[in-house]
Short mmCIF file of C-alpha atoms and ligand atoms in Angstrom, two decimals:
data_model
loop_
_atom_site.label_atom_id
_atom_site.label_comp_id
_atom_site.label_asym_id
_atom_site.label_seq_id
_atom_site.Cartn_x
_atom_site.Cartn_y
_atom_site.Cartn_z
CA MET A 33 22.40 -35.53 22.68
CA LYS A 34 21.80 -31.84 22.56
CA ILE A 35 19.90 -30.63 19.72
CA SER A 36 17.70 -28.16 21.52
CA ASP A 37 20.00 -24.97 20.49
CA SER A 38 19.62 -25.86 16.70
CA ILE A 39 16.04 -26.36 16.98
CA PRO A 40 14.39 -23.11 15.40
CA HIS A 41 11.36 -21.28 16.84
CA SER A 42 9.20 -20.70 14.12
CA TRP A 43 6.11 -18.28 14.28
CA ALA A 44 2.72 -19.05 13.49
CA GLU A 45 -0.27 -17.45 12.49
CA PRO A 46 -2.11 -16.41 15.61
CA TRP A 47 -5.52 -17.40 14.06
CA LYS A 48 -7.36 -20.42 12.75
CA ILE A 49 -9.83 -21.13 10.25
CA LYS A 50 -13.26 -20.64 11.21
CA ALA A 51 -14.95 -20.15 7.49
CA VAL A 52 -13.45 -21.40 4.50
CA GLU A 53 -14.13 -20.12 0.62
CA HIS A 54 -13.39 -22.45 -2.07
CA ILE A 55 -10.89 -21.63 -4.81
CA SER A 56 -9.66 -23.53 -7.68
CA LEU A 57 -7.55 -23.39 -10.83
CA ILE A 58 -9.40 -23.16 -14.23
CA SER A 59 -7.69 -24.69 -17.64
CA GLN A 60 -4.92 -23.52 -19.30
CA GLU A 61 -6.90 -22.95 -22.20
CA GLU A 62 -9.73 -20.88 -20.06
CA ARG A 63 -6.84 -18.72 -18.56
CA VAL A 64 -5.46 -17.60 -22.14
CA GLU A 65 -8.82 -16.93 -22.85
CA ALA A 66 -9.51 -15.07 -19.52
CA LEU A 67 -6.53 -12.98 -20.01
CA THR A 68 -6.99 -12.01 -23.59
CA GLU A 69 -10.83 -10.89 -22.79
CA ALA A 70 -8.89 -8.87 -20.17
CA GLY A 71 -6.54 -7.01 -22.46
CA TRP A 72 -3.71 -8.63 -20.66
CA ASN A 73 -4.56 -6.29 -17.55
CA THR A 74 -4.91 -8.19 -14.39
CA PHE A 75 -7.27 -5.62 -12.98
CA LEU A 76 -9.98 -6.59 -15.77
CA LEU A 77 -9.84 -10.33 -14.80
CA ARG A 78 -12.74 -11.68 -13.22
CA SER A 79 -12.00 -13.09 -9.77
CA GLN A 80 -13.65 -16.31 -10.32
CA ASP A 81 -11.17 -16.76 -12.90
CA VAL A 82 -8.11 -16.35 -10.37
CA TYR A 83 -6.78 -19.11 -8.12
CA ILE A 84 -4.48 -17.32 -5.87
CA ASP A 85 -5.32 -13.62 -5.69
CA LEU A 86 -2.38 -11.37 -4.79
CA LEU A 87 -3.41 -8.33 -6.96
CA THR A 88 -3.61 -6.28 -3.70
CA ASP A 89 -4.05 -6.32 0.13
CA SER A 90 -6.91 -3.64 -0.45
CA GLY A 91 -10.03 -4.46 1.14
CA THR A 92 -9.09 -8.37 0.77
CA ALA A 93 -8.29 -9.08 4.60
CA ALA A 94 -10.02 -11.60 6.28
CA MET A 95 -12.35 -10.19 9.15
CA SER A 96 -12.06 -12.04 12.62
CA ASP A 97 -15.20 -13.63 14.12
CA VAL A 98 -14.93 -10.28 16.57
CA GLN A 99 -15.17 -8.10 13.48
CA TRP A 100 -18.05 -10.06 12.14
CA ALA A 101 -19.89 -9.93 15.51
CA ALA A 102 -19.32 -5.95 15.30
CA MET A 103 -21.07 -6.04 12.26
CA MET A 104 -24.09 -7.40 13.47
CA THR A 105 -24.58 -4.79 16.43
CA GLY A 106 -23.69 -1.96 13.79
CA ASP A 107 -26.03 1.32 14.59
CA GLU A 108 -27.51 2.28 11.32
CA ALA A 109 -28.70 5.69 12.38
CA TYR A 110 -28.35 8.31 9.70
CA ALA A 111 -26.65 10.83 12.13
CA GLY A 112 -24.64 10.05 15.32
CA SER A 113 -24.44 6.33 15.05
CA LYS A 114 -22.79 4.84 18.39
CA ASP A 115 -20.08 3.51 15.89
CA TYR A 116 -18.91 6.62 14.69
CA TYR A 117 -18.33 7.66 18.37
CA TYR A 118 -16.54 4.26 18.97
CA LEU A 119 -14.23 4.80 15.78
CA GLU A 120 -13.61 8.24 16.76
CA GLN A 121 -12.33 7.10 20.16
CA THR A 122 -10.50 4.17 18.76
CA VAL A 123 -8.69 6.58 16.47
CA GLN A 124 -7.76 9.25 19.14
CA GLU A 125 -6.31 6.35 21.20
CA TYR A 126 -4.42 4.44 18.54
CA TYR A 127 -3.39 7.25 16.25
CA GLY A 128 -3.53 10.32 18.62
CA PHE A 129 -5.32 12.60 16.45
CA LYS A 130 -8.15 14.87 17.93
CA HIS A 131 -10.80 15.35 14.77
CA LEU A 132 -11.95 12.04 13.05
CA ILE A 133 -13.82 12.72 9.68
CA PRO A 134 -14.93 9.22 8.15
CA THR A 135 -14.70 8.54 4.27
CA HIS A 136 -15.64 5.53 2.37
CA GLN A 137 -11.89 4.83 1.61
CA GLY A 138 -8.49 6.47 1.67
CA ARG A 139 -8.74 8.20 -1.52
CA GLY A 140 -12.04 10.18 -0.08
CA ALA A 141 -9.76 11.46 2.72
CA GLU A 142 -7.05 12.56 0.17
CA HIS A 143 -9.56 14.32 -1.85
CA LEU A 144 -10.82 16.18 1.44
CA LEU A 145 -7.23 16.99 2.54
CA SER A 146 -6.28 18.00 -0.97
CA GLN A 147 -9.02 20.24 -1.47
CA CYS A 148 -8.80 21.89 2.16
CA MET A 149 -5.01 22.35 2.05
CA ILE A 150 -3.56 22.83 -1.22
CA ARG A 151 -3.88 26.36 -3.25
CA PRO A 152 -3.25 26.07 -6.99
CA GLY A 153 0.38 26.34 -7.73
CA GLN A 154 1.62 25.10 -4.41
CA TYR A 155 4.09 22.41 -3.98
CA VAL A 156 3.43 18.94 -2.21
CA PRO A 157 6.65 17.22 -1.05
CA GLY A 158 6.17 13.74 -0.47
CA ASN A 159 8.27 10.51 0.05
CA MET A 160 7.49 8.89 -3.00
CA TYR A 161 4.30 9.46 -4.91
CA PHE A 162 1.32 7.15 -4.38
CA THR A 163 -1.27 6.89 -7.53
CA THR A 164 -4.35 8.34 -5.91
CA THR A 165 -2.71 10.48 -3.46
CA LYS A 166 -0.78 12.10 -6.53
CA PHE A 167 -3.95 12.28 -8.50
CA HIS A 168 -5.78 14.64 -5.82
CA GLN A 169 -2.70 16.90 -5.15
CA THR A 170 -2.68 17.37 -8.70
CA TYR A 171 -6.60 17.92 -9.04
CA ALA A 172 -6.51 20.38 -6.35
CA GLY A 173 -3.53 22.51 -8.26
CA GLY A 174 -0.51 21.30 -6.56
CA THR A 175 2.49 19.78 -7.99
CA PHE A 176 4.03 16.61 -6.06
CA VAL A 177 7.68 16.86 -5.56
CA ASP A 178 9.27 13.59 -4.76
CA ILE A 179 11.76 13.94 -1.82
CA ILE A 180 12.55 10.31 -0.77
CA THR A 181 16.01 9.15 -0.05
CA ASP A 182 18.25 8.01 -3.06
CA GLU A 183 18.55 4.85 -1.78
CA ALA A 184 14.98 4.05 -2.84
CA PHE A 185 15.89 3.84 -6.32
CA ASP A 186 18.26 0.92 -6.07
CA PRO A 187 16.20 -2.34 -5.59
CA GLN A 188 19.50 -4.06 -4.50
CA SER A 189 20.28 -1.60 -1.51
CA ASP A 190 19.81 -3.31 1.67
CA PHE A 191 19.34 0.23 3.57
CA PRO A 192 16.80 -0.55 6.24
CA PHE A 193 14.86 2.88 5.94
CA LYS A 194 14.46 3.43 2.53
CA GLY A 195 10.92 5.03 2.84
CA ASN A 196 13.24 8.21 4.36
CA VAL A 197 12.79 11.36 3.52
CA ASP A 198 15.85 13.06 2.18
CA LEU A 199 15.74 16.43 4.13
CA ALA A 200 18.16 18.07 1.89
CA LYS A 201 15.83 17.44 -1.01
CA LEU A 202 13.22 19.19 1.04
CA GLN A 203 15.31 22.27 2.49
CA LYS A 204 16.19 22.79 -1.32
CA LEU A 205 12.60 23.00 -2.72
CA VAL A 206 12.06 25.54 0.62
CA ASP A 207 15.10 27.69 -0.17
CA GLU A 208 13.95 28.06 -3.71
CA HIS A 209 10.27 28.56 -3.54
CA GLY A 210 9.90 29.74 0.03
CA ALA A 211 7.73 27.76 2.97
CA GLU A 212 4.84 29.35 1.81
CA SER A 213 4.72 27.65 -1.39
CA ILE A 214 4.57 24.62 0.31
CA ALA A 215 1.31 23.26 1.08
CA TYR A 216 2.51 20.48 3.42
CA VAL A 217 4.62 17.57 3.32
CA SER A 218 2.79 14.11 2.56
CA LEU A 219 4.79 11.80 4.55
CA GLU A 220 3.88 8.21 3.72
CA THR A 221 4.51 5.11 6.21
CA ASN A 222 5.92 1.95 4.55
CA VAL A 223 6.37 3.38 1.45
CA ASN A 224 4.34 1.06 -0.83
CA MET A 225 5.91 2.54 -4.53
CA ALA A 226 9.29 1.72 -3.08
CA GLY A 227 8.46 -1.64 -2.37
CA GLY A 228 6.83 -1.46 1.35
CA GLN A 229 10.03 0.18 2.95
CA PRO A 230 9.70 1.79 6.25
CA VAL A 231 10.82 5.18 7.46
CA SER A 232 12.77 5.40 10.56
CA MET A 233 11.59 7.13 13.48
CA GLU A 234 14.82 9.40 13.71
CA ASN A 235 13.91 10.48 10.18
CA ILE A 236 10.30 11.35 11.02
CA LYS A 237 11.60 13.32 14.24
CA ALA A 238 13.81 15.36 12.05
CA LEU A 239 11.43 16.10 9.47
CA SER A 240 8.88 17.23 11.99
CA GLU A 241 11.35 19.29 13.75
CA TYR A 242 12.48 21.01 10.44
CA CYS A 243 9.13 21.54 9.21
CA ARG A 244 7.73 23.10 12.52
CA SER A 245 10.66 25.48 12.55
CA LYS A 246 9.29 26.58 8.90
CA LYS A 247 5.56 26.20 9.98
CA ILE A 248 5.16 23.41 7.19
CA ALA A 249 2.43 21.00 8.31
CA VAL A 250 3.21 17.49 7.94
CA MET A 251 0.39 15.01 6.74
CA LEU A 252 0.66 11.17 7.17
CA ASP A 253 -0.45 8.76 4.70
CA ALA A 254 -1.15 6.14 7.70
CA THR A 255 -2.34 3.42 5.25
CA ARG A 256 0.48 1.07 6.40
CA ALA A 257 1.72 3.13 9.76
CA VAL A 258 1.33 -0.39 11.64
CA GLU A 259 3.68 -2.42 9.35
CA ASN A 260 6.00 0.59 9.44
CA ALA A 261 5.96 0.45 13.71
CA TYR A 262 6.75 -3.08 13.20
CA PHE A 263 9.84 -2.61 11.43
CA ILE A 264 10.97 0.37 13.76
CA LYS A 265 10.91 -1.89 16.52
CA ILE A 266 12.93 -4.78 14.81
CA ARG A 267 15.35 -2.68 13.19
CA GLU A 268 15.43 0.66 14.94
CA LYS A 269 17.90 1.03 18.11
CA GLY A 270 15.98 2.06 21.29
CA TYR A 271 12.46 0.47 19.69
CA GLU A 272 13.19 -3.22 20.95
CA ASP A 273 11.24 -2.75 23.84
CA LYS A 274 8.49 -0.36 22.97
CA SER A 275 5.08 -1.89 22.11
CA ILE A 276 3.51 -1.60 18.66
CA PRO A 277 0.87 1.07 20.11
CA GLU A 278 3.51 3.17 21.39
CA ILE A 279 5.53 3.03 18.36
CA LEU A 280 2.38 4.16 16.44
CA LEU A 281 1.49 6.83 18.77
CA GLU A 282 4.88 8.36 18.60
CA ILE A 283 4.72 8.49 14.68
CA CYS A 284 1.76 10.17 14.86
CA SER A 285 2.59 12.52 17.23
CA TYR A 286 5.09 14.07 14.88
CA THR A 287 2.60 15.14 12.47
CA ASP A 288 -0.41 17.05 12.07
CA GLY A 289 -2.82 14.88 10.53
CA CYS A 290 -3.51 11.65 8.61
CA THR A 291 -5.42 9.96 5.75
CA MET A 292 -5.75 6.23 5.92
CA SER A 293 -7.31 3.83 4.00
CA GLY A 294 -8.89 1.29 6.55
CA LYS A 295 -8.84 -1.52 3.43
CA LYS A 296 -5.31 -1.90 4.45
CA ASP A 297 -4.01 -1.88 8.18
CA CYS A 298 -7.40 -1.43 9.70
CA LEU A 299 -8.53 -5.17 8.54
CA VAL A 300 -11.59 -4.44 7.09
CA ASN A 301 -13.06 -4.51 3.60
CA ILE A 302 -14.09 -0.77 2.72
CA GLY A 303 -13.52 2.14 4.69
CA GLY A 304 -11.13 4.88 5.62
CA PHE A 305 -10.74 8.30 7.26
CA LEU A 306 -8.95 11.64 7.79
CA ALA A 307 -8.05 12.42 11.35
CA ILE A 308 -6.44 15.95 11.97
CA ASN A 309 -5.53 17.95 14.95
CA ASP A 310 -6.57 21.55 13.81
CA ASP A 311 -9.82 22.51 14.72
CA LEU A 312 -10.17 25.09 11.66
CA LEU A 313 -9.14 22.55 9.30
CA ALA A 314 -11.55 19.97 10.56
CA GLU A 315 -14.31 22.34 10.38
CA LYS A 316 -13.54 23.02 6.88
CA ALA A 317 -13.14 18.92 6.09
CA ARG A 318 -16.75 18.29 7.70
CA GLY A 319 -17.90 20.96 5.21
CA LEU A 320 -16.67 19.07 2.37
CA VAL A 321 -17.40 15.56 3.59
CA VAL A 322 -21.11 16.31 3.65
CA CYS A 323 -20.89 17.19 -0.25
CA PHE A 324 -18.51 14.35 -1.58
CA GLU A 325 -18.79 11.45 0.79
CA GLY A 326 -21.93 11.53 3.65
CA LEU A 327 -22.49 12.87 6.56
CA HIS A 328 -19.81 13.81 8.70
CA THR A 329 -20.83 11.03 11.55
CA TYR A 330 -20.38 8.01 8.46
CA GLY A 331 -18.68 9.91 5.72
CA GLY A 332 -19.59 6.81 3.26
CA MET A 333 -19.62 3.94 5.85
CA ALA A 334 -22.50 1.89 7.12
CA GLY A 335 -22.27 1.97 10.91
CA ARG A 336 -21.35 -1.73 10.71
CA ASP A 337 -18.22 -0.91 8.74
CA MET A 338 -17.13 1.66 11.33
CA ASN A 339 -17.69 -0.60 14.22
CA ALA A 340 -15.66 -3.45 12.27
CA MET A 341 -12.72 -0.85 11.74
CA ALA A 342 -12.55 0.16 15.32
CA VAL A 343 -12.32 -3.58 16.01
CA GLY A 344 -9.86 -4.15 13.23
CA ILE A 345 -7.56 -1.13 14.60
CA GLN A 346 -7.42 -2.80 17.68
CA GLU A 347 -6.43 -6.14 16.45
CA SER A 348 -4.06 -4.77 14.14
CA VAL A 349 -1.56 -3.55 16.73
CA GLU A 350 -1.48 -6.80 18.45
CA TYR A 351 2.22 -7.91 18.25
CA ASP A 352 1.45 -11.44 17.14
CA TYR A 353 -0.77 -10.63 14.57
CA ILE A 354 1.67 -7.85 12.76
CA ARG A 355 4.62 -10.23 13.16
CA ALA A 356 2.71 -12.83 11.60
CA ARG A 357 1.65 -10.02 8.92
CA VAL A 358 5.24 -9.17 8.03
CA GLU A 359 7.20 -12.32 8.38
CA GLN A 360 4.60 -14.19 5.92
CA THR A 361 5.81 -11.60 3.35
CA ARG A 362 9.35 -12.39 4.42
CA TYR A 363 8.58 -16.16 4.08
CA LEU A 364 7.34 -15.59 0.46
CA ALA A 365 10.49 -13.33 -0.64
CA GLN A 366 12.75 -15.84 0.78
CA ARG A 367 11.16 -18.67 -1.26
CA ILE A 368 11.46 -16.73 -4.48
CA VAL A 369 15.15 -15.62 -3.68
CA ASP A 370 16.09 -19.08 -3.41
CA PHE A 371 14.81 -19.95 -6.90
CA GLY A 372 17.28 -17.16 -7.83
CA VAL A 373 14.92 -14.69 -8.81
CA PRO A 374 15.83 -10.97 -7.87
CA VAL A 375 13.26 -8.92 -5.84
CA VAL A 376 13.61 -5.63 -4.25
CA ARG A 377 15.56 -5.64 -0.94
CA PRO A 378 15.07 -5.54 2.12
CA PHE A 379 11.87 -7.51 1.50
CA GLY A 380 8.86 -5.20 2.23
CA GLY A 381 6.02 -5.27 4.58
CA HIS A 382 2.91 -5.83 2.63
CA ALA A 383 4.29 -7.42 -0.46
CA VAL A 384 7.39 -8.81 -2.99
CA TYR A 385 8.12 -7.18 -5.56
CA LEU A 386 9.92 -8.50 -8.50
CA ASP A 387 12.88 -6.77 -10.18
CA ILE A 388 11.67 -6.99 -13.83
CA LYS A 389 14.59 -4.87 -15.09
CA GLN A 390 16.70 -7.80 -13.93
CA ILE A 391 14.34 -10.77 -15.01
CA LEU A 392 13.51 -8.90 -18.44
CA PRO A 393 16.32 -6.97 -19.53
CA HIS A 394 15.81 -7.29 -23.12
CA VAL A 395 12.41 -5.96 -23.13
CA PRO A 396 12.47 -2.20 -23.47
CA GLN A 397 10.39 -0.21 -20.73
CA ASP A 398 7.99 1.06 -23.59
CA HIS A 399 7.23 -2.51 -24.10
CA PHE A 400 5.80 -2.47 -20.75
CA PRO A 401 7.70 -5.85 -19.53
CA ALA A 402 6.06 -5.99 -15.83
CA GLN A 403 2.77 -5.89 -17.37
CA ARG A 404 3.70 -8.56 -19.37
CA PHE A 405 5.10 -10.64 -16.78
CA ALA A 406 2.21 -10.00 -14.53
CA GLY A 407 -0.06 -11.54 -17.37
CA GLU A 408 2.34 -14.77 -17.64
CA LEU A 409 2.42 -15.37 -14.18
CA TYR A 410 -1.41 -15.65 -14.39
CA LEU A 411 -1.05 -18.05 -17.43
CA GLU A 412 1.36 -20.10 -15.55
CA GLY A 413 -0.47 -20.73 -12.58
CA GLY A 414 -3.53 -18.70 -12.42
CA ILE A 415 -1.99 -16.03 -9.84
CA ARG A 416 -2.72 -12.39 -10.12
CA ALA A 417 -0.43 -9.96 -9.33
CA MET A 418 -0.07 -6.16 -10.16
CA GLU A 419 2.16 -4.11 -12.49
CA ARG A 420 3.99 -1.32 -10.81
CA GLY A 421 6.39 0.24 -13.41
CA ALA A 422 5.76 2.50 -16.56
CA VAL A 423 2.14 1.76 -16.80
CA SER A 424 1.63 2.78 -13.25
CA ALA A 425 3.58 5.73 -13.58
CA GLY A 426 1.50 7.43 -16.46
CA ARG A 427 2.17 10.39 -18.09
CA ASP A 428 3.95 13.72 -17.33
CA GLY A 429 2.60 17.26 -17.53
CA GLU A 430 3.40 17.48 -21.27
CA GLY A 431 1.91 14.21 -21.91
CA LYS A 432 5.03 12.10 -22.35
CA ASN A 433 5.32 8.54 -20.85
CA ILE A 434 7.01 8.34 -17.43
CA PHE A 435 9.84 5.79 -17.38
CA PRO A 436 10.43 5.13 -13.72
CA GLU A 437 13.44 3.53 -11.93
CA LEU A 438 11.69 0.83 -10.96
CA GLU A 439 10.01 -1.64 -12.95
CA LEU A 440 8.15 -4.06 -10.90
CA VAL A 441 5.59 -6.70 -10.62
CA ARG A 442 3.89 -6.68 -7.06
CA LEU A 443 2.60 -9.71 -5.23
CA THR A 444 0.50 -8.47 -2.58
CA LEU A 445 -0.52 -10.64 0.31
CA PRO A 446 -3.94 -10.01 1.57
CA ARG A 447 -4.00 -10.23 5.42
CA ARG A 448 -4.80 -13.31 7.31
CA VAL A 449 -6.29 -15.01 3.99
CA TYR A 450 -3.56 -17.50 2.45
CA THR A 451 -1.44 -20.02 4.22
CA GLN A 452 1.83 -20.98 3.67
CA SER A 453 1.16 -23.61 1.02
CA HIS A 454 -0.41 -21.35 -0.97
CA LEU A 455 2.78 -18.97 -1.34
CA ASP A 456 4.88 -22.15 -1.63
CA VAL A 457 3.04 -22.79 -4.86
CA VAL A 458 2.86 -18.80 -5.94
CA SER A 459 6.81 -18.91 -5.34
CA GLU A 460 7.15 -21.98 -7.67
CA CYS A 461 4.95 -20.28 -10.49
CA VAL A 462 7.24 -17.34 -10.42
CA ALA A 463 10.35 -19.19 -10.70
CA ARG A 464 8.68 -21.24 -13.89
CA VAL A 465 7.77 -18.10 -15.48
CA CYS A 466 11.45 -16.86 -15.03
CA ALA A 467 12.92 -20.08 -16.41
CA ARG A 468 11.12 -19.01 -19.78
CA ALA A 469 12.01 -15.18 -19.36
CA LYS A 470 14.60 -15.30 -22.22
CA GLU A 471 11.70 -15.97 -24.91
CA MET A 472 9.22 -13.39 -23.51
CA ARG A 473 8.55 -9.93 -25.05
CA GLY A 474 6.71 -6.99 -24.43
CA LEU A 475 3.22 -5.62 -24.96
CA ARG A 476 1.62 -2.78 -26.98
CA MET A 477 -0.87 -0.67 -25.27
CA ILE A 478 -4.19 -0.55 -27.45
CA PHE A 479 -6.37 1.24 -24.90
CA GLU A 480 -5.30 4.09 -22.39
CA PRO A 481 -7.53 5.99 -20.12
CA GLN A 482 -6.66 9.35 -18.88
CA GLU A 483 -6.46 9.04 -15.57
CA LEU A 484 -4.90 6.45 -13.30
CA ARG A 485 -4.63 4.46 -16.79
CA PHE A 486 -3.15 1.18 -15.05
CA PHE A 487 -6.46 0.25 -13.89
CA GLN A 488 -8.31 0.14 -16.98
CA ALA A 489 -5.65 0.15 -19.79
CA ARG A 490 -5.87 -2.79 -22.22
CA PHE A 491 -2.57 -4.19 -23.90
CA GLU A 492 -1.73 -6.74 -26.76
CA PRO A 493 1.38 -8.88 -26.99
CA GLN A 494 4.11 -7.63 -29.10
CA GLU A 495 4.50 -10.94 -31.18
CA GLY A 496 1.02 -10.07 -32.78
C1 LIG B 679 -4.31 1.93 -1.00
C2 LIG B 679 -3.78 3.39 -0.71
C3 LIG B 679 -4.43 4.78 -0.74
C4 LIG B 679 -5.56 4.86 -1.28
O1 LIG B 679 -6.33 4.33 -0.50
P1 LIG B 679 -7.93 3.54 -1.26
O2 LIG B 679 -8.73 3.11 -0.01
O3 LIG B 679 -7.44 2.64 -2.10
O4 LIG B 679 -8.53 4.63 -1.54
C5 LIG B 679 -3.19 5.68 -0.19
N1 LIG B 679 -2.13 5.61 -0.06
C6 LIG B 679 -1.56 4.34 0.25
C7 LIG B 679 -0.37 4.31 0.45
C8 LIG B 679 -2.09 3.10 -0.29
O5 LIG B 679 -1.79 1.87 -0.46
#
């Protein structure tokens, strides 16, 4: 009997568990109480009341034993810590940029970049907005313009690079207003708000050629560039045999600098950086970092944090690691799809996005259907997810609610934290909530903060 051809080659996590943290599911009555207390906002839940936490992959990674060892050998000097130089050298080696300005996290770097590069009245085109990125662009007097490809707005399109920039949209903006009205192009890799969708190397290259011809800088949001590099390796012709570090360096080579949330790809719980090639810009950013973050050789991080991040960067580009990371996301997505639940396609790198417009078509968008669904998922199984729809989109310049094309619930996978059994439980809970979708109604917003409202807004069920 020859069965060897039909035996699958499964991947397994390239790590084993050395320390564990206990979790448990509180009772249904306690969950109702907790969600009511949190105003139906999963950001306002206490994590002790959560069983499986898929709120975000930000700062929630499990560090390796080598990273924990690096924590112990941190150099806590105020100025010139050895860990700063180690991090600088690591960022230069893997991301290829000349100057490193450490910050407390990604938005710290976005703040510095926006203040240094945007003059009031300028445009900042980008491939879909990200909440904190857009906030800092607007805060600096800029206007964000979305230039992502149209495929990104169709959750059922199987286009492999839905993060791509639509160059025609950029050209139109430049032709109308002139190149000097563009502060820079903000290029995100593995676009978060589009569902964790990658940009192709071909697209990055074409964007870079166009921008260089017009003397417009391209600034990378490198938060998930490693995940994007993995997608390029498995999806783009000519990259099959390239290593993840080679692809990552090539992506960066077409840009002029990057902001980074170390809490994502870099496998640490806190930290970030701005990395740029231009000497004058670096000098300007160093002038600001000391005002807003900390000295330019720590920028809001402890020495041990910088040390752990340098190790995390090296671990993040290992093929076995990044494959397990992205394939675990695919595993969860496939389980959910097998229950007949619509999700954004193709499956993203860091999260599974439930297509709530299809799941709750009878709930109008001004009743915040995705926010409701996220609450129901918590009630069902203590699972914490996040709304990525009308609440996250906020209001426009005239104060009107923005109703985005995509009304999604995001199940985000922390790095190296959960096993496949946790994901089985999650997929079953999602299916059970969907089974009672017909009876579900929306929410009423009863408290709305002015900025980034999704973090602290409060709601009540429509049924009173
Ligand atoms: C998380 C994130 C940021 C902001 O980083 P923080 O570390 O949370 O401040 C910026 N861009 C993208 C794409 C992100 O996912």
